[in-house]
C-alpha positions as MATLAB code, in Angstrom:
seq = 'MLDWLKHINKDHPEFWKEYLAKFSKNSKRYVILATESTGDSLEKDVITYISAFAVENDAISIKDSFETILLQYRFLHDNHLSNEYIIESRLLKLSEPEALKTFVEYLGNGIIVGHQIEKDMTMINATLERLECGKLRNEALDIAIMHRKLHEIPEDKNFSLDELSDYYKIQKPEGESVTEKAYKIALLFLKLKHKLGLK';
ca = [
       7.571    3.571  -20.879;
       7.296    7.307  -21.454;
      10.282    7.954  -19.173;
      12.371    5.541  -21.250;
      11.373    7.274  -24.503;
      12.081   10.699  -23.026;
      15.668    9.738  -22.168;
      16.531    7.491  -25.116;
      18.543   10.091  -27.056;
      20.110   11.825  -24.053;
      23.813   11.542  -23.429;
      23.742   10.447  -19.812;
      26.655   10.942  -17.391;
      29.087    8.027  -17.248;
      28.115    7.048  -13.695;
      24.481    6.659  -14.846;
      25.462    4.392  -17.736;
      27.461    2.245  -15.312;
      24.464    2.140  -12.955;
      22.095    0.968  -15.716;
      24.560   -1.757  -16.755;
      24.291   -3.332  -13.282;
      20.697   -4.434  -13.955;
      21.786   -7.243  -16.247;
      21.626   -9.444  -13.134;
      19.395   -9.575  -10.059;
      20.542   -8.507   -6.617;
      20.037  -10.097   -3.210;
      21.322   -6.943   -1.510;
      18.736   -4.740    0.194;
      19.521   -1.045    0.657;
      17.651    0.557    3.555;
      17.122    4.198    2.672;
      16.166    7.293    4.651;
      16.353   10.872    3.437;
      15.520   14.311    4.723;
      14.252   17.112    2.514;
      13.269   20.726    3.021;
       9.706   19.912    1.906;
       7.643   17.983   -0.618;
       7.819   20.306   -3.640;
       9.775   18.750   -6.507;
      10.487   22.201   -7.939;
      11.236   24.252   -4.814;
      12.581   21.816   -2.213;
      15.865   19.924   -1.976;
      17.310   16.846   -0.285;
      19.545   17.690    2.678;
      20.502   14.218    4.025;
      20.814   10.714    2.623;
      21.514    7.716    4.840;
      21.511    4.027    3.907;
      22.506    0.597    5.231;
      22.852   -2.621    3.286;
      21.122   -5.799    4.456;
      22.447   -9.129    3.207;
      21.975  -12.636    4.581;
      19.505  -11.309    7.180;
      22.081   -8.982    8.735;
      22.566   -5.210    8.733;
      26.012   -4.363    7.403;
      27.382   -1.274    9.161;
      30.471   -1.431    6.944;
      28.286   -1.345    3.833;
      26.615    1.981    4.553;
      26.213    5.449    3.081;
      25.702    8.766    4.835;
      26.084   12.326    3.649;
      24.866   15.869    4.071;
      24.035   17.572    0.796;
      25.494   21.052    0.594;
      22.488   23.161   -0.374;
      23.982   26.601    0.258;
      22.009   28.253   -2.545;
      18.698   26.977   -1.148;
      19.634   28.064    2.369;
      20.783   31.495    1.163;
      17.692   32.065   -1.012;
      15.403   31.125    1.895;
      17.396   33.010    4.564;
      18.109   29.823    6.509;
      21.106   29.075    8.729;
      23.856   26.693    7.580;
      25.212   26.313   11.105;
      24.176   22.629   11.354;
      26.259   21.883    8.249;
      29.360   23.624    9.586;
      29.123   21.865   12.966;
      28.430   18.375   11.609;
      31.277   15.880   11.206;
      29.399   13.938    8.540;
      30.592   13.684    4.964;
      29.446   16.771    3.042;
      28.960   16.681   -0.724;
      27.444   18.932   -3.352;
      24.078   17.758   -4.689;
      25.525   16.369   -7.966;
      28.395   14.587   -6.180;
      26.089   13.223   -3.461;
      23.650   11.723   -5.987;
      26.484   10.286   -8.094;
      28.075    8.683   -5.023;
      24.733    7.385   -3.769;
      23.808    5.830   -7.132;
      27.224    4.120   -7.259;
      26.647    2.812   -3.716;
      23.059    1.719   -4.463;
      23.824   -0.280   -7.606;
      21.057   -2.733   -8.443;
      20.092   -3.273   -4.794;
      16.471   -3.515   -3.670;
      15.498   -0.264   -1.933;
      13.629   -0.484    1.388;
      12.151    2.428    3.293;
       9.207    3.999    5.072;
       6.998    6.049    2.735;
       9.643    5.128    0.183;
       7.707    6.522   -2.756;
       8.208   10.015   -1.335;
      11.987    9.492   -0.992;
      12.324    8.051   -4.483;
      10.218   10.789   -6.079;
      12.495   13.449   -4.602;
      15.650   11.555   -5.626;
      14.280   11.063   -9.152;
      13.519   14.787   -9.465;
      17.113   15.543   -8.445;
      18.483   12.979  -10.920;
      16.380   14.601  -13.634;
      18.267   17.859  -13.047;
      21.499   15.917  -13.541;
      20.409   14.665  -16.993;
      19.734   11.146  -15.672;
      16.657    8.943  -15.787;
      14.695    7.545  -12.845;
      15.959    4.902  -10.447;
      15.323    1.411  -11.829;
      15.550   -0.402   -8.494;
      12.757   -2.490   -7.050;
      11.405   -0.825   -3.894;
       9.733   -2.154   -0.747;
       7.879   -0.106    1.870;
       7.769   -1.428    5.442;
       4.305    0.079    6.032;
       2.951   -1.778    2.988;
       4.672   -4.970    4.170;
       2.986   -4.552    7.566;
      -0.422   -4.034    5.941;
       0.078   -7.109    3.748;
       1.114   -9.265    6.710;
      -1.985   -8.338    8.715;
      -4.387   -7.890    5.761;
      -5.016   -4.246    6.654;
      -6.803   -1.977    4.126;
      -4.534    0.081    1.861;
      -5.913    3.426    3.064;
      -4.552    2.836    6.586;
      -1.178    4.523    7.131;
       1.352    3.764    9.841;
       4.023    6.101   11.180;
       7.507    4.802   11.884;
       6.861    5.188   15.624;
       3.641    3.150   15.375;
       5.445    0.355   13.549;
       8.320    0.481   16.062;
       5.881    0.178   18.971;
       4.030   -2.712   17.312;
       7.212   -4.718   16.656;
       8.869   -3.648   19.924;
      11.761   -1.810   18.306;
      13.448    0.447   20.844;
      13.297    4.104   19.878;
      16.702    5.814   19.623;
      17.405    8.820   21.814;
      17.928   11.065   18.815;
      16.010   11.337   15.568;
      18.768   11.633   12.979;
      18.302   10.344    9.435;
      20.827    7.572   10.153;
      18.926    6.465   13.259;
      15.752    6.447   11.165;
      17.452    4.263    8.530;
      18.681    1.843   11.203;
      15.190    1.608   12.718;
      13.751    0.868    9.257;
      16.390   -1.848    8.819;
      15.386   -3.540   12.095;
      11.710   -3.382   11.157;
      12.451   -4.741    7.706;
      14.299   -7.769    9.104;
      11.332   -8.591   11.355;
       8.807   -8.170    8.538;
      10.973  -10.046    6.041;
      11.117  -13.028    8.402;
       7.371  -12.944    9.134;
       6.498  -12.699    5.434;
       8.971  -15.443    4.516;
      10.933  -13.319    2.036;
      14.340  -14.569    0.874;
];
């Protein structure tokens, strides 16, 4: 409620207005999200990768995916960090404002799914705030919470992505890229969705 009041008189960017207009109807499209950040501070840290896959009709859509490196040269320069991984990567590279705009357009009114998704969304919302936007309005599901609900496990018990993968016999990828993490979350989500009887 307070967030809505805070942004009521702001002149939001056009892409944000278009995003908000999409919530006039419900979505059956799930967006599996994984991000990588330089840390957990909303003031000092930044997002460096965003990767996402859509899931519709109980299938992962590789064609309906999103992947980008966020060009955070100022952060890297200010913290005396190398940008070599950015130069060498063949992935799409976008500035922070362009990356968030493109991601929000891709996301639409989809239902976000992730692991420790609150952390990802908090960082994205802090970045959107800097762009004169509000917070994401999407419904969000966390695979660890889904697992706890399925097995009636206390809320204070946390599960790593590797623990969940071992439990549901999801093969671990050779690498540990953000995209591989997103794909693993998607596989886990499909198993949990079926077991919980979600549509």
